[in-house]
Short mmCIF file of C-alpha atoms in Angstrom, two decimals:
data_model
loop_
_atom_site.label_atom_id
_atom_site.label_comp_id
_atom_site.label_asym_id
_atom_site.label_seq_id
_atom_site.Cartn_x
_atom_site.Cartn_y
_atom_site.Cartn_z
CA MET Y 161 0.18 144.88 53.05
CA GLU Y 162 -0.98 142.71 55.95
CA PRO Y 163 -1.96 144.76 59.00
CA ASN Y 164 0.52 143.00 61.28
CA THR Y 165 3.36 143.61 58.82
CA LEU Y 166 2.41 147.26 58.85
CA GLY Y 167 2.35 147.20 62.64
CA ARG Y 168 5.78 145.63 62.79
CA LEU Y 169 7.12 148.16 60.32
CA LYS Y 170 5.74 151.00 62.43
CA HIS Y 171 7.29 149.48 65.55
CA PHE Y 172 10.62 149.08 63.81
CA LEU Y 173 10.57 152.67 62.60
CA SER Y 174 9.66 154.09 66.00
CA HIS Y 175 12.38 152.01 67.65
CA ASP Y 176 14.87 153.25 65.13
CA SER Y 177 13.87 156.88 65.61
CA GLU Y 178 14.15 156.47 69.39
CA ARG Y 179 17.76 155.42 69.02
CA GLY Y 180 18.36 158.32 66.63
CA LEU Y 181 16.76 160.68 69.12
CA LEU Y 182 19.05 159.49 71.92
CA LYS Y 183 22.12 160.00 69.75
CA ASN Y 184 20.92 163.46 68.74
CA THR Y 185 20.22 164.50 72.32
CA THR Y 186 23.77 163.53 73.30
CA ILE Y 187 25.24 165.64 70.52
CA VAL Y 188 23.01 168.59 71.46
CA ILE Y 189 24.17 168.41 75.10
CA VAL Y 190 27.84 168.18 74.12
CA SER Y 191 27.40 171.12 71.76
CA LEU Y 192 25.78 173.25 74.50
CA VAL Y 193 28.57 172.42 76.95
CA VAL Y 194 31.24 173.33 74.39
CA PHE Y 195 29.44 176.60 73.69
CA ILE Y 196 29.22 177.63 77.35
CA LEU Y 197 32.86 176.66 78.01
CA ALA Y 198 34.04 178.67 75.01
CA TRP Y 199 31.98 181.66 76.16
CA TRP Y 200 33.41 181.36 79.66
CA GLY Y 201 36.97 181.03 78.45
CA LEU Y 202 36.72 183.96 76.09
CA SER Y 203 35.12 186.28 78.68
CA SER Y 204 37.74 185.52 81.35
CA LEU Y 205 40.48 185.92 78.76
CA LEU Y 206 39.19 189.32 77.63
CA HIS Y 207 38.20 190.30 81.16
CA SER Y 208 35.99 193.11 79.91
CA ALA Y 209 32.80 194.67 81.32
CA PHE Y 210 31.35 194.54 77.80
CA PHE Y 211 31.61 190.79 77.75
CA PRO Y 212 30.25 189.21 80.95
CA SER Y 213 30.71 185.51 81.76
CA PRO Y 214 27.82 183.02 81.54
CA TYR Y 215 27.66 183.07 85.35
CA GLU Y 216 27.24 186.86 85.53
CA VAL Y 217 24.62 186.75 82.80
CA GLY Y 218 22.85 183.93 84.65
CA VAL Y 219 22.69 185.99 87.84
CA ALA Y 220 21.41 189.02 85.92
CA PHE Y 221 18.87 186.80 84.14
CA VAL Y 222 17.37 185.55 87.43
CA ASP Y 223 17.42 189.03 88.92
CA ALA Y 224 15.71 190.56 85.88
CA PHE Y 225 12.76 188.25 86.37
CA GLN Y 226 12.54 188.76 90.13
CA ASN Y 227 13.04 192.52 90.52
CA PRO Y 228 11.84 195.43 88.40
CA ASP Y 229 14.84 197.18 86.95
CA PRO Y 230 15.26 200.85 87.93
CA THR Y 231 15.55 202.21 84.37
CA THR Y 232 12.22 200.92 83.04
CA GLY Y 233 10.49 200.17 86.33
CA VAL Y 234 9.17 196.72 85.39
CA THR Y 235 10.33 193.08 85.53
CA MET Y 236 11.34 190.93 82.61
CA TRP Y 237 7.92 189.22 82.75
CA GLN Y 238 6.29 192.49 81.78
CA HIS Y 239 8.86 193.16 79.06
CA MET Y 240 8.14 189.73 77.67
CA SER Y 241 4.38 190.13 77.78
CA GLN Y 242 4.67 193.54 76.08
CA SER Y 243 6.73 192.07 73.27
CA LEU Y 244 4.38 189.13 73.00
CA VAL Y 245 1.27 191.33 72.75
CA ARG Y 246 2.87 193.35 69.94
CA PHE Y 247 4.00 190.19 68.26
CA LEU Y 248 0.54 188.62 68.38
CA TRP Y 249 -1.13 191.76 67.03
CA GLY Y 250 1.27 191.94 64.10
CA PHE Y 251 0.89 188.26 63.45
CA ALA Y 252 -2.91 188.33 63.62
CA ILE Y 253 -3.26 191.26 61.23
CA ALA Y 254 -0.82 189.71 58.78
CA PHE Y 255 -2.61 186.35 58.88
CA VAL Y 256 -6.07 187.83 58.44
CA LEU Y 257 -4.95 189.83 55.39
CA ALA Y 258 -2.47 187.41 53.79
CA LEU Y 259 -4.71 184.32 53.77
CA PRO Y 260 -7.63 185.67 51.70
CA LEU Y 261 -5.29 187.72 49.52
CA GLY Y 262 -3.11 184.66 48.89
CA LEU Y 263 -6.14 182.55 48.01
CA LEU Y 264 -7.36 185.22 45.59
CA MET Y 265 -3.95 185.63 43.97
CA GLY Y 266 -3.56 181.86 43.75
CA PHE Y 267 -6.86 181.65 41.87
CA SER Y 268 -6.95 184.60 39.61
CA LYS Y 269 -4.23 185.31 37.09
CA VAL Y 270 -5.22 188.97 37.00
CA ALA Y 271 -5.11 189.36 40.78
CA ASP Y 272 -1.79 187.54 40.82
CA THR Y 273 -0.08 189.76 38.26
CA PHE Y 274 -1.59 192.89 39.77
CA GLY Y 275 -0.72 191.96 43.34
CA ARG Y 276 2.69 190.54 42.55
CA THR Y 277 3.85 193.80 40.98
CA ILE Y 278 3.07 195.66 44.19
CA VAL Y 279 4.42 192.90 46.42
CA GLU Y 280 7.72 192.84 44.53
CA ILE Y 281 8.17 196.57 45.12
CA PHE Y 282 7.72 196.15 48.87
CA ARG Y 283 9.44 192.82 49.41
CA PRO Y 284 13.08 194.00 49.11
CA ILE Y 285 12.57 196.62 51.84
CA PRO Y 286 13.45 195.01 55.20
CA PRO Y 287 10.43 195.28 57.53
CA ILE Y 288 12.61 197.00 60.11
CA ALA Y 289 13.43 199.83 57.71
CA TRP Y 290 9.80 200.83 58.07
CA ALA Y 291 10.04 201.22 61.84
CA PRO Y 292 10.82 204.98 61.96
CA PHE Y 293 8.05 205.72 59.47
CA PHE Y 294 5.50 203.61 61.35
CA PHE Y 295 6.57 205.22 64.61
CA ILE Y 296 5.71 208.64 63.18
CA VAL Y 297 2.40 207.72 61.57
CA ALA Y 298 1.16 204.97 63.90
CA GLY Y 299 2.52 205.96 67.29
CA VAL Y 300 4.30 204.06 70.01
CA PHE Y 301 1.83 201.21 70.29
CA TRP Y 302 1.19 200.37 66.63
CA GLY Y 303 4.58 201.59 65.42
CA PRO Y 304 6.61 198.51 66.47
CA ILE Y 305 3.75 196.20 65.49
CA MET Y 306 3.85 197.14 61.82
CA PRO Y 307 7.31 195.64 61.08
CA VAL Y 308 6.05 192.36 62.59
CA PHE Y 309 3.04 192.60 60.35
CA LEU Y 310 5.27 192.98 57.28
CA GLY Y 311 7.63 190.22 58.42
CA VAL Y 312 4.77 187.73 58.74
CA PHE Y 313 2.66 188.98 55.84
CA PHE Y 314 4.98 188.19 52.92
CA PRO Y 315 5.96 184.60 53.76
CA VAL Y 316 2.32 183.69 54.51
CA LEU Y 317 1.11 185.37 51.32
CA SER Y 318 3.62 183.73 48.99
CA ASN Y 319 3.19 180.29 50.55
CA VAL Y 320 -0.60 180.45 50.27
CA ILE Y 321 -0.34 181.52 46.61
CA PHE Y 322 2.06 178.66 45.99
CA GLY Y 323 -0.26 176.28 47.85
CA VAL Y 324 -3.28 177.16 45.73
CA LYS Y 325 -1.23 176.76 42.55
CA SER Y 326 0.11 173.40 43.72
CA VAL Y 327 -3.32 171.81 44.12
CA ASP Y 328 -3.24 168.45 42.38
CA PRO Y 329 -5.38 168.79 39.21
CA LEU Y 330 -6.25 165.11 39.57
CA LEU Y 331 -7.99 165.82 42.88
CA LEU Y 332 -9.98 168.59 41.19
CA ASP Y 333 -11.03 166.15 38.45
CA VAL Y 334 -12.01 163.57 41.04
CA ALA Y 335 -14.12 166.09 42.93
CA LYS Y 336 -15.81 167.22 39.71
CA THR Y 337 -16.76 163.67 38.76
CA GLN Y 338 -18.18 163.31 42.26
CA GLY Y 339 -20.50 166.21 41.48
CA ALA Y 340 -18.67 169.07 43.20
CA SER Y 341 -19.66 172.63 42.34
CA LYS Y 342 -17.07 175.44 42.24
CA PRO Y 343 -17.65 176.56 45.86
CA THR Y 344 -17.41 172.92 46.95
CA LEU Y 345 -14.15 172.47 45.03
CA PHE Y 346 -12.80 175.45 46.90
CA ARG Y 347 -14.00 174.36 50.33
CA LYS Y 348 -13.31 170.65 50.13
CA VAL Y 349 -10.28 170.40 47.84
CA ILE Y 350 -8.36 173.65 47.41
CA LEU Y 351 -8.56 174.87 51.00
CA PRO Y 352 -7.41 171.61 52.62
CA SER Y 353 -4.62 171.20 50.02
CA THR Y 354 -3.37 174.68 50.89
CA ILE Y 355 -3.20 174.15 54.65
CA PRO Y 356 0.27 172.53 54.79
CA TYR Y 357 1.66 175.41 52.68
CA LEU Y 358 -0.07 177.89 54.95
CA MET Y 359 1.62 176.24 57.93
CA THR Y 360 5.04 176.56 56.27
CA GLY Y 361 4.33 180.24 55.67
CA ILE Y 362 3.35 180.68 59.30
CA ARG Y 363 6.50 178.94 60.55
CA ILE Y 364 8.76 181.13 58.41
CA GLY Y 365 6.70 184.23 59.30
CA LEU Y 366 6.97 183.51 63.03
CA GLY Y 367 10.77 183.46 62.84
CA ILE Y 368 10.99 186.69 60.87
CA GLY Y 369 8.25 188.37 62.92
CA TRP Y 370 10.06 187.62 66.15
CA MET Y 371 13.25 189.24 64.91
CA CYS Y 372 11.23 192.22 63.72
CA ILE Y 373 9.57 192.87 67.05
CA VAL Y 374 12.82 192.93 68.98
CA ALA Y 375 14.55 195.17 66.44
CA ALA Y 376 11.57 197.52 66.18
CA GLU Y 377 11.37 197.85 69.95
CA MET Y 378 15.01 198.85 70.09
CA ILE Y 379 14.17 201.72 67.79
CA VAL Y 380 10.82 203.00 68.95
CA ALA Y 381 9.11 201.17 71.83
CA GLN Y 382 7.80 202.76 74.98
CA GLY Y 383 6.73 201.27 78.31
CA GLY Y 384 8.42 197.93 77.88
CA GLY Y 385 9.50 195.15 75.55
CA VAL Y 386 12.53 192.90 75.43
CA GLY Y 387 14.10 194.88 72.58
CA LEU Y 388 13.64 198.11 74.49
CA TYR Y 389 15.12 196.46 77.58
CA ILE Y 390 18.27 195.47 75.70
CA SER Y 391 18.88 198.94 74.29
CA GLN Y 392 18.19 200.54 77.69
CA MET Y 393 20.60 198.21 79.50
CA SER Y 394 23.31 198.96 76.97
CA LEU Y 395 22.74 202.72 77.44
CA VAL Y 396 23.14 202.52 81.21
CA GLY Y 397 26.11 200.17 80.88
CA LYS Y 398 24.57 197.08 82.53
CA TYR Y 399 26.00 194.65 79.99
CA ASP Y 400 25.25 191.53 82.01
CA TYR Y 401 21.55 192.52 81.97
CA MET Y 402 21.80 193.36 78.29
CA PHE Y 403 23.04 189.82 77.62
CA ALA Y 404 20.30 188.41 79.85
CA GLY Y 405 17.79 190.14 77.60
CA MET Y 406 19.42 188.52 74.57
CA VAL Y 407 19.16 185.11 76.26
CA VAL Y 408 15.45 185.73 76.82
CA ILE Y 409 15.03 186.45 73.11
CA ALA Y 410 16.94 183.32 72.16
CA ILE Y 411 14.81 181.15 74.46
CA LEU Y 412 11.54 182.64 73.26
CA GLY Y 413 12.68 182.34 69.65
CA ILE Y 414 13.58 178.67 70.07
CA LEU Y 415 10.25 177.99 71.79
CA THR Y 416 8.33 179.72 68.99
CA THR Y 417 10.17 177.83 66.27
CA GLU Y 418 9.82 174.47 68.02
CA LEU Y 419 6.14 175.02 68.70
CA SER Y 420 5.32 176.07 65.15
CA GLY Y 421 7.45 173.23 63.75
CA TYR Y 422 5.54 170.79 65.95
CA ILE Y 423 2.18 172.19 64.87
CA GLU Y 424 3.29 172.13 61.22
CA ARG Y 425 4.28 168.46 61.44
CA ARG Y 426 1.05 167.56 63.23
CA VAL Y 427 -1.04 169.37 60.64
CA SER Y 428 0.87 167.88 57.69
CA ARG Y 429 0.32 164.43 59.15
CA ARG Y 430 -3.32 165.14 59.74
CA MET Y 431 -3.58 166.31 56.13
CA GLY Y 432 -1.97 163.04 55.03
CA MET Y 433 1.17 164.70 53.68
CA LYS Y 434 3.87 162.90 55.53
CA MET K 175 -26.29 147.50 26.76
CA ASP K 176 -27.13 147.74 30.45
CA GLY K 177 -24.69 146.14 32.86
CA GLU K 178 -22.18 145.48 30.14
CA PHE K 179 -18.41 145.45 30.61
CA VAL K 180 -16.73 147.25 27.70
CA CYS K 181 -12.98 147.57 27.27
CA VAL K 182 -11.43 150.19 25.01
CA LEU K 183 -8.03 149.41 23.51
CA GLY K 184 -5.98 151.50 21.14
CA PRO K 185 -2.51 152.75 20.28
CA SER K 186 -1.31 155.49 22.59
CA GLY K 187 -2.42 158.93 21.51
CA CYS K 188 -5.59 157.66 19.83
CA GLY K 189 -7.75 159.47 22.37
CA LYS K 190 -8.94 156.65 24.63
CA THR K 191 -8.53 158.76 27.74
CA THR K 192 -9.99 161.81 26.03
CA LEU K 193 -13.06 159.76 25.09
CA LEU K 194 -13.50 158.70 28.70
CA ARG K 195 -12.96 162.24 29.98
CA ILE K 196 -15.61 163.49 27.55
CA ILE K 197 -18.06 160.87 28.83
CA ALA K 198 -17.18 161.95 32.38
CA GLY K 199 -17.86 165.56 31.38
CA LEU K 200 -14.33 166.70 32.24
CA GLU K 201 -13.66 167.73 28.64
CA GLU K 202 -15.87 169.03 25.88
CA PRO K 203 -16.11 167.21 22.56
CA THR K 204 -15.00 169.21 19.51
CA GLY K 205 -18.01 167.82 17.67
CA GLY K 206 -20.95 165.52 18.23
CA THR K 207 -22.78 164.69 21.44
CA ILE K 208 -22.72 161.87 23.94
CA LEU K 209 -25.98 160.60 25.32
CA LEU K 210 -26.56 158.85 28.62
CA ASN K 211 -30.08 157.42 28.84
CA ASN K 212 -31.07 159.77 25.98
CA LYS K 213 -29.82 162.80 27.87
CA GLU K 214 -26.95 164.83 26.51
CA ILE K 215 -23.84 165.07 28.69
CA THR K 216 -22.93 168.70 29.32
CA GLY K 217 -20.62 168.48 32.33
CA PRO K 218 -19.41 166.22 35.11
CA GLY K 219 -21.99 164.62 37.36
CA SER K 220 -22.38 161.93 39.97
CA ASP K 221 -24.43 159.77 37.58
CA ARG K 222 -21.06 158.74 36.12
CA GLY K 223 -18.49 157.33 38.52
CA MET K 224 -14.86 157.60 37.50
CA VAL K 225 -11.83 155.63 38.63
CA PHE K 226 -8.43 157.16 37.84
CA GLN K 227 -5.11 155.49 37.11
CA GLU K 228 -3.31 157.46 39.83
CA PHE K 229 -6.13 156.82 42.35
CA GLY K 230 -6.68 160.50 43.21
CA LEU K 231 -7.52 159.86 46.85
CA PHE K 232 -7.79 162.90 49.08
CA PRO K 233 -4.73 162.47 51.29
CA TRP K 234 -6.26 164.28 54.27
CA ARG K 235 -9.34 162.07 54.30
CA THR K 236 -9.58 158.61 55.79
CA VAL K 237 -10.74 155.67 53.68
CA ARG K 238 -14.29 156.18 54.93
CA LYS K 239 -14.26 159.94 54.36
CA ASN K 240 -12.88 159.43 50.84
CA ILE K 241 -15.72 157.07 50.02
CA GLU K 242 -18.29 159.44 51.55
CA PHE K 243 -17.03 162.46 49.56
CA GLY K 244 -19.79 162.48 46.94
CA LEU K 245 -22.47 161.70 49.53
CA GLU K 246 -21.28 164.62 51.63
CA ILE K 247 -21.57 166.92 48.63
CA ARG K 248 -25.12 165.75 48.02
CA LYS K 249 -25.90 166.41 51.69
CA VAL K 250 -26.80 162.83 52.53
CA GLU K 251 -27.50 162.44 56.26
CA LYS K 252 -24.63 161.25 58.40
CA GLU K 253 -26.19 157.91 59.39
CA GLU K 254 -27.19 157.18 55.83
CA ARG K 255 -23.66 158.06 54.66
CA ARG K 256 -22.21 155.69 57.18
CA LYS K 257 -24.53 152.90 56.08
CA ILE K 258 -23.55 153.39 52.45
CA SER K 259 -19.81 153.67 53.11
CA ASP K 260 -19.97 150.55 55.30
CA LYS K 261 -21.58 148.69 52.44
CA TYR K 262 -18.89 149.67 49.93
CA ILE K 263 -15.99 149.24 52.35
CA ASP K 264 -17.28 145.72 52.80
CA LEU K 265 -17.77 145.20 49.06
CA VAL K 266 -14.20 146.17 48.14
CA GLY K 267 -12.72 144.24 51.07
CA LEU K 268 -11.35 147.12 53.15
CA LYS K 269 -12.97 146.24 56.46
CA GLY K 270 -10.63 147.26 59.27
CA PHE K 271 -9.08 150.10 57.25
CA GLU K 272 -11.99 152.56 57.55
CA ASN K 273 -9.91 155.04 59.52
CA SER K 274 -6.61 154.62 57.66
CA HIS K 275 -5.22 157.47 55.62
CA PRO K 276 -4.18 156.88 51.98
CA TYR K 277 -0.44 157.01 52.79
CA GLU K 278 -0.94 153.92 54.95
CA LEU K 279 -2.35 151.88 52.05
CA SER K 280 -0.72 149.86 49.28
CA GLY K 281 -1.48 150.66 45.62
CA GLY K 282 -4.07 147.90 45.31
CA MET K 283 -5.83 149.04 48.46
CA LYS K 284 -5.81 152.63 47.23
CA GLN K 285 -7.58 151.61 44.05
CA ARG K 286 -10.13 149.64 46.09
CA VAL K 287 -10.95 152.94 47.78
CA GLY K 288 -11.12 154.59 44.34
CA ILE K 289 -13.62 152.00 43.13
CA ALA K 290 -15.70 152.20 46.31
CA ARG K 291 -15.76 155.98 46.08
CA ALA K 292 -16.96 155.89 42.47
CA LEU K 293 -19.67 153.33 43.31
CA ALA K 294 -20.89 155.07 46.48
CA ASN K 295 -22.79 157.62 44.38
CA ASP K 296 -24.68 154.73 42.77
CA PRO K 297 -23.80 155.93 39.24
CA GLU K 298 -25.42 154.72 36.03
CA ILE K 299 -22.05 153.89 34.58
CA LEU K 300 -18.54 153.26 35.90
CA LEU K 301 -15.69 154.85 33.92
CA MET K 302 -12.25 153.38 34.52
CA ASP K 303 -9.14 155.00 33.06
CA GLU K 304 -6.39 152.37 33.12
CA PRO K 305 -7.31 151.74 36.74
CA PHE K 306 -4.68 149.08 37.31
CA GLY K 307 -1.93 150.67 35.22
CA ALA K 308 -0.03 151.86 38.29
CA LEU K 309 -0.05 148.43 39.98
CA ASP K 310 2.46 145.60 39.80
CA ALA K 311 1.57 142.54 37.70
CA GLN K 312 0.44 140.32 40.56
CA THR K 313 -1.71 142.95 42.23
CA ARG K 314 -3.09 143.76 38.82
CA ASN K 315 -4.29 140.20 38.22
CA LEU K 316 -5.81 140.08 41.68
CA MET K 317 -7.57 143.39 41.15
CA GLN K 318 -9.02 142.22 37.83
CA LYS K 319 -10.65 139.29 39.63
CA GLU K 320 -11.81 141.56 42.43
CA LEU K 321 -13.30 144.01 39.96
CA LEU K 322 -15.22 141.20 38.22
CA ARG K 323 -16.57 140.04 41.58
CA ILE K 324 -17.66 143.59 42.45
CA TRP K 325 -19.15 144.08 38.99
CA SER K 326 -21.13 140.83 39.20
CA GLU K 327 -22.64 142.06 42.48
CA MET K 328 -23.35 145.62 41.28
CA LYS K 329 -24.35 144.99 37.66
CA LYS K 330 -23.20 148.42 36.49
CA THR K 331 -22.17 149.26 32.96
CA VAL K 332 -18.40 149.59 32.90
CA VAL K 333 -16.24 151.40 30.36
CA PHE K 334 -12.69 150.32 31.01
CA ILE K 335 -9.64 151.72 29.26
CA THR K 336 -6.50 149.68 29.13
CA HIS K 337 -3.23 149.17 27.29
CA SER K 338 -3.25 145.49 28.03
CA VAL K 339 -4.90 143.12 25.55
CA ASP K 340 -4.59 140.39 28.12
CA GLU K 341 -6.50 142.44 30.67
CA ALA K 342 -9.20 143.35 28.14
CA VAL K 343 -9.82 139.73 27.10
CA PHE K 344 -9.86 138.65 30.72
CA VAL K 345 -12.51 141.10 31.93
CA ALA K 346 -14.63 142.41 29.03
CA ASP K 347 -17.91 141.43 27.38
CA ARG K 348 -16.87 143.55 24.43
CA VAL K 349 -13.44 144.76 23.40
CA VAL K 350 -13.42 147.94 21.30
CA VAL K 351 -10.24 148.61 19.34
CA MET K 352 -9.71 152.22 18.37
CA SER K 353 -7.64 153.34 15.40
CA ALA K 354 -4.76 155.77 15.53
CA ARG K 355 -5.37 159.48 14.92
CA PRO K 356 -8.04 160.34 14.15
CA GLY K 357 -9.34 157.87 16.73
CA ASN K 358 -12.28 155.95 15.35
CA ILE K 359 -13.74 152.66 16.44
CA ARG K 360 -12.03 150.18 14.20
CA TYR K 361 -13.09 146.83 15.45
CA VAL K 362 -15.35 145.32 18.08
CA PHE K 363 -14.73 141.85 19.50
CA ASN K 364 -17.45 140.15 21.51
CA VAL K 365 -16.14 137.91 24.25
CA GLU K 366 -18.96 135.65 25.33
CA TRP K 367 -17.10 133.17 27.50
CA GLU K 368 -17.98 132.32 31.06
CA ARG K 369 -16.01 133.92 33.85
CA PRO K 370 -13.56 133.30 35.42
CA ARG K 371 -11.63 132.96 32.19
CA ASP K 372 -8.56 130.85 31.78
CA ARG K 373 -5.62 132.89 30.56
CA ALA K 374 -3.79 129.68 29.60
CA SER K 375 -6.58 128.34 27.36
CA VAL K 376 -6.15 128.01 23.60
CA GLU K 377 -9.15 130.20 22.73
CA PHE K 378 -7.90 132.96 25.05
CA ALA K 379 -4.50 132.92 23.37
CA SER K 380 -5.98 132.96 19.86
CA LEU K 381 -8.32 135.89 20.58
CA ARG K 382 -5.47 137.79 22.17
CA LYS K 383 -3.39 137.16 19.09
CA LYS K 384 -6.16 138.42 16.82
CA ILE K 385 -6.65 141.63 18.78
CA LEU K 386 -2.90 142.17 19.00
CA ALA K 387 -2.66 141.87 15.21
CA GLU K 388 -5.37 144.54 14.80
CA LEU K 389 -3.59 146.82 17.25
CA GLU K 390 -0.27 146.29 15.54
CA LYS K 391 -1.71 147.44 12.21
CA GLU K 392 -2.83 150.62 13.96
CA THR K 393 0.49 151.16 15.65
CA VAL K 394 2.36 150.70 12.38
CA ALA K 395 -0.10 152.99 10.62
CA SER K 396 0.43 155.69 13.17
CA HIS K 397 4.22 155.76 12.70
#
């Protein structure tokens, strides 16, 4: 294809996607407005303390960030950073273990069969079901981290295994005819081919991990955490603050998903897998 | 013979590709040995460059980085690598696309990268497994001419596998026809005409007819 034809095609595509984006944004805004109106209508209809209006939740939301709440003694910023620290720990441990294990299981039939048997025993148990156990054996700091670890570990592991098995045999042949040794095949062909799969595993793991941290904190956390905050607010009957905590989780969850989706797309593009 | 262009033709399933893969060292022969410059082939190596039908470009590498793959493996210095890749990018006519990724290229351009990558290791022999089989007819004809131009500049021995008698007669010094299972060499045609050859000429048509007749016997025999 002539370069200028390619350029024109690119321009056409980007123009087209701009128009699509505009249309999408409009629909998203309309959908948000409908949601808030429905919430408002329902809460004023029910007129219940358990179900505050968006306005009341908004006020509580702002207040939670500005003033430490009397029950836990800290602001929402600290709850968020607590949750985030736990989340990152769980994520980091899962990543560090799942990546090499996934590569090994992708390579070796023996390791795969051996590992898969154990994985399949653990997989059906929801990570959060482990929370009480981890709380007892690992304490208040590591306890809530372990469900995150499990939530991230399995999706990363299975995607990496799948990635290694999906390496194009043609690319391996090419590399061999170019004189590649086994370690070189691994480093220059298998590893880069696996990266987009790894990113998919990370994206899925982030979503599950985030749900795990909040749920685990509701069960066992101490000192702070958004999950803890929600359960505390419900116990003392401050339902507007409880909902504010849920809004915080929703916002953080959306940000995490968007960010990881963005990184995944960037990486896939960089790896030439559009 | 050094610098010769050999085409291998044969009914499907006769083992043309297997033969090439054995020469490349990707598969082991069930019997016998293959010698390259009196040395037995025991595994793949950069002294044999291979071009694949489905291109096999590394999608995460740019055109330049694809071509430099083998040089990188052999730890050639960066400046030297760049000099060599520049030379082959120029040779295959991809100037201006050095930093493009494979998904941005057409089929013909992809195979140009494939050829440049195989040549960049300066191999003794160039193995081509139906290299233009995935291209449309027009691009295919163009690429045949391009390959002949590149070959006349490089003077490498080429072993070229194809299904197309027309393609074989157009490019080869020698056309080897293999028989159906078990695949043996059945017939060798020497094509000693000047290049570029005229597909419309009478002699071209008559040689094509002769080879087709040989192939047909094989195809019938194999059914």
